[in-house]
mmCIF file of C-alpha atoms in Angstrom:
data_model
loop_
_atom_site.group_PDB
_atom_site.id
_atom_site.type_symbol
_atom_site.label_atom_id
_atom_site.label_comp_id
_atom_site.label_asym_id
_atom_site.label_seq_id
_atom_site.Cartn_x
_atom_site.Cartn_y
_atom_site.Cartn_z
ATOM 1 C CA ARG J 1 -14.791 -38.554 10.016
ATOM 2 C CA THR J 2 -12.315 -41.277 9.400
ATOM 3 C CA GLU J 3 -8.958 -41.322 11.148
ATOM 4 C CA ASP J 4 -7.044 -40.123 8.108
ATOM 5 C CA GLN J 5 -9.398 -37.121 7.607
ATOM 6 C CA ARG J 6 -9.216 -35.772 11.112
ATOM 7 C CA TYR J 7 -6.718 -33.298 12.541
ATOM 8 C CA THR J 8 -3.890 -34.800 14.498
ATOM 9 C CA ASP J 9 -3.888 -34.150 18.225
ATOM 10 C CA THR J 10 -0.914 -31.929 18.018
ATOM 11 C CA LEU J 11 -2.289 -29.858 15.067
ATOM 12 C CA PHE J 12 -5.772 -29.486 16.893
ATOM 13 C CA ASP J 13 -3.842 -28.268 20.115
ATOM 14 C CA GLU J 14 -1.908 -25.762 18.174
ATOM 15 C CA LEU J 15 -5.139 -24.451 16.547
ATOM 16 C CA VAL J 16 -6.812 -24.168 19.953
ATOM 17 C CA MET J 17 -3.798 -22.238 21.253
ATOM 18 C CA ARG J 18 -4.132 -19.635 18.453
ATOM 19 C CA PHE J 19 -7.802 -19.040 19.140
ATOM 20 C CA GLU J 20 -8.398 -15.333 20.047
ATOM 21 C CA GLU J 21 -11.642 -14.556 22.010
ATOM 22 C CA PRO J 22 -13.565 -11.906 20.175
ATOM 23 C CA GLU J 23 -13.819 -8.497 21.830
ATOM 24 C CA SER J 24 -16.693 -6.056 20.973
ATOM 25 C CA ARG J 25 -14.249 -3.092 21.436
ATOM 26 C CA ASN J 26 -12.437 -4.195 18.279
ATOM 27 C CA ARG J 27 -13.881 -2.779 15.053
ATOM 28 C CA TRP J 28 -13.546 -6.218 13.318
ATOM 29 C CA ASP J 29 -15.419 -7.961 16.035
ATOM 30 C CA SER J 30 -18.299 -5.580 16.094
ATOM 31 C CA PRO J 31 -21.178 -6.196 16.304
ATOM 32 C CA LEU J 32 -20.678 -9.066 18.588
ATOM 33 C CA PHE J 33 -23.425 -11.423 19.583
ATOM 34 C CA SER J 34 -22.466 -13.611 22.559
ATOM 35 C CA LEU J 35 -24.710 -16.692 23.096
ATOM 36 C CA LEU J 36 -24.307 -19.174 25.854
ATOM 37 C CA GLY J 37 -25.952 -22.659 26.060
ATOM 38 C CA GLU J 38 -29.526 -22.446 25.125
ATOM 39 C CA ASP J 39 -29.796 -18.680 24.646
ATOM 40 C CA ALA J 40 -32.334 -17.571 21.923
ATOM 41 C CA LEU J 41 -30.862 -15.883 18.866
ATOM 42 C CA PRO J 42 -31.344 -12.167 19.056
ATOM 43 C CA PHE J 43 -32.946 -11.833 15.738
ATOM 44 C CA ASP J 44 -34.097 -8.103 16.123
ATOM 45 C CA GLU J 45 -30.497 -7.035 17.159
ATOM 46 C CA ILE J 46 -28.898 -8.969 14.181
ATOM 47 C CA SER J 47 -31.512 -7.571 11.769
ATOM 48 C CA GLU J 48 -30.805 -4.016 13.064
ATOM 49 C CA ALA J 49 -26.985 -4.430 12.796
ATOM 50 C CA LEU J 50 -27.204 -5.683 9.203
ATOM 51 C CA PHE J 51 -29.852 -3.393 7.718
ATOM 52 C CA GLU J 52 -30.392 -0.380 9.905
ATOM 53 C CA ARG J 53 -27.086 0.896 11.122
ATOM 54 C CA LYS J 54 -24.996 3.353 9.230
ATOM 55 C CA ALA J 55 -21.955 2.030 7.415
ATOM 56 C CA ARG J 56 -18.675 2.966 9.031
ATOM 57 C CA ARG J 57 -16.196 5.412 7.301
ATOM 58 C CA PRO J 58 -13.871 3.369 5.044
ATOM 59 C CA ASN J 59 -10.261 3.661 6.089
ATOM 60 C CA GLN J 60 -7.108 2.881 4.026
ATOM 61 C CA SER J 61 -7.188 -0.844 4.733
ATOM 62 C CA THR J 62 -10.879 -1.136 3.466
ATOM 63 C CA GLN J 63 -10.807 1.125 0.368
ATOM 64 C CA ALA J 64 -10.317 -0.325 -2.963
ATOM 65 C CA GLN J 65 -7.047 0.600 -4.594
ATOM 66 C CA PRO J 66 -7.198 2.351 -7.890
ATOM 67 C CA VAL J 67 -7.104 0.092 -10.835
ATOM 68 C CA SER J 68 -3.772 0.414 -12.682
ATOM 69 C CA SER J 69 -2.722 -1.235 -15.970
ATOM 70 C CA ALA J 70 -0.865 -4.449 -15.984
ATOM 71 C CA THR J 71 2.343 -2.710 -17.175
ATOM 72 C CA PHE J 72 1.980 0.159 -14.682
ATOM 73 C CA LEU J 73 5.116 -0.584 -12.518
ATOM 74 C CA HIS J 74 7.196 -1.395 -15.698
ATOM 75 C CA ASP J 75 6.046 1.980 -17.175
ATOM 76 C CA VAL J 76 7.014 3.848 -14.022
ATOM 77 C CA ASP J 77 10.305 2.080 -13.651
ATOM 78 C CA ARG J 78 11.187 2.814 -17.321
ATOM 79 C CA SER J 79 10.143 6.472 -16.922
ATOM 80 C CA THR J 80 12.234 7.083 -13.778
ATOM 81 C CA GLN J 81 15.138 5.245 -15.383
ATOM 82 C CA ASP J 82 14.964 7.605 -18.371
ATOM 83 C CA VAL J 83 14.776 10.751 -15.965
ATOM 84 C CA ASN J 84 17.911 9.569 -14.194
ATOM 85 C CA MET J 85 19.819 8.870 -17.349
ATOM 86 C CA ALA J 86 18.923 12.301 -18.579
ATOM 87 C CA ILE J 87 20.283 13.880 -15.446
ATOM 88 C CA LEU J 88 23.493 11.841 -15.408
ATOM 89 C CA LYS J 89 24.295 12.725 -19.153
ATOM 90 C CA ALA J 90 23.481 16.396 -18.531
ATOM 91 C CA GLN J 91 25.289 16.867 -15.285
ATOM 92 C CA PRO J 92 28.948 17.126 -16.669
ATOM 93 C CA GLY J 93 28.141 20.221 -18.832
ATOM 94 C CA CYS J 94 25.700 21.718 -16.319
ATOM 95 C CA ALA J 95 26.644 24.478 -13.814
ATOM 96 C CA ILE J 96 25.301 24.429 -10.281
ATOM 97 C CA GLY J 97 21.950 26.304 -10.260
ATOM 98 C CA GLN J 98 21.074 25.608 -13.919
ATOM 99 C CA THR J 99 18.068 23.543 -14.934
ATOM 100 C CA ILE J 100 18.107 20.449 -17.053
ATOM 101 C CA ALA J 101 15.286 19.785 -19.518
ATOM 102 C CA ILE J 102 14.003 16.257 -18.996
ATOM 103 C CA PRO J 103 12.264 14.371 -21.931
ATOM 104 C CA ALA J 104 8.717 13.497 -21.370
ATOM 105 C CA SER J 105 8.322 15.925 -18.500
ATOM 106 C CA THR J 106 6.958 19.438 -18.258
ATOM 107 C CA GLU J 107 9.202 20.088 -15.324
ATOM 108 C CA LYS J 108 12.887 20.940 -15.496
ATOM 109 C CA PHE J 109 15.417 19.496 -12.901
ATOM 110 C CA ARG J 110 17.251 22.156 -10.831
ATOM 111 C CA SER J 111 20.805 21.112 -10.471
ATOM 112 C CA VAL J 112 21.801 22.111 -6.918
ATOM 113 C CA ARG J 113 24.950 19.882 -6.861
ATOM 114 C CA GLN J 114 26.473 16.987 -8.677
ATOM 115 C CA LEU J 115 24.316 13.837 -7.955
ATOM 116 C CA PRO J 116 26.102 10.406 -8.038
ATOM 117 C CA MET J 117 24.409 7.403 -9.679
ATOM 118 C CA ALA J 118 23.975 5.670 -6.294
ATOM 119 C CA GLU J 119 22.080 8.560 -4.883
ATOM 120 C CA LEU J 120 19.702 8.909 -7.961
ATOM 121 C CA ARG J 121 19.162 5.109 -7.665
ATOM 122 C CA ARG J 122 18.269 5.483 -3.973
ATOM 123 C CA LEU J 123 15.896 8.387 -4.624
ATOM 124 C CA ARG J 124 14.340 6.452 -7.576
ATOM 125 C CA ASN J 125 13.739 3.366 -5.176
ATOM 126 C CA GLN J 126 11.908 5.559 -2.714
ATOM 127 C CA PHE J 127 9.789 7.125 -5.409
ATOM 128 C CA LEU J 128 8.928 3.746 -6.711
ATOM 129 C CA SER J 129 7.984 2.581 -3.246
ATOM 130 C CA TYR J 130 5.613 5.399 -2.774
ATOM 131 C CA THR J 131 4.283 5.060 -6.262
ATOM 132 C CA ARG J 132 3.397 1.320 -5.604
ATOM 133 C CA LEU J 133 1.320 2.471 -2.599
ATOM 134 C CA HIS J 134 -0.176 5.475 -4.250
ATOM 135 C CA PRO J 135 -0.457 4.762 -7.995
ATOM 136 C CA VAL J 136 -1.387 7.671 -10.299
ATOM 137 C CA GLU J 137 -3.985 7.455 -12.868
ATOM 138 C CA ASP J 138 -1.981 8.487 -15.744
ATOM 139 C CA ALA J 139 1.405 6.791 -16.044
ATOM 140 C CA ALA J 140 2.403 9.395 -18.588
ATOM 141 C CA GLN J 141 2.683 11.946 -15.731
ATOM 142 C CA THR J 142 5.291 9.762 -13.982
ATOM 143 C CA ALA J 143 8.268 11.613 -15.425
ATOM 144 C CA THR J 144 6.986 14.997 -14.375
ATOM 145 C CA LEU J 145 6.079 13.737 -10.827
ATOM 146 C CA TYR J 146 9.405 12.134 -10.369
ATOM 147 C CA VAL J 147 11.194 15.397 -11.494
ATOM 148 C CA GLN J 148 9.115 17.272 -8.922
ATOM 149 C CA TYR J 149 10.013 14.779 -6.311
ATOM 150 C CA LEU J 150 13.777 15.117 -7.056
ATOM 151 C CA ASN J 151 13.545 18.936 -6.992
ATOM 152 C CA ASN J 152 11.822 18.835 -3.549
ATOM 153 C CA THR J 153 14.160 16.174 -2.125
ATOM 154 C CA VAL J 154 17.626 17.027 -3.335
ATOM 155 C CA THR J 155 19.219 19.887 -1.326
#
């Protein structure tokens, strides 16, 4: 290559320093075929590894995430905001121990104490974080799931 297309010596040294030698004990380095000098390629072992071995069980990092709509997070955000607003509006006239009917939810919120807006916001953010990692198939269920989450979390 020409001089302007080559890595600089500094960059090349940095790349060499980052090199990690493969280890056959690591799942991502297995199967590992080590060849030195003029060793012949182990075609039979490679063929067996590719075509005859059982596939490993998928784990969370290799499983495909469920497909969600483009507006999924927006819908979840809006739905949880609506639940919080319904709770905040109903709390002043609600006695401790009563339930609050939530629009778009089949569940009712159990009022165990007065909840300030800041606490509802914190609980909503926790729920949103969980929902990002574990999306539900039907965004219409979000309000019900959020009310269940609040009922189980608020003490």
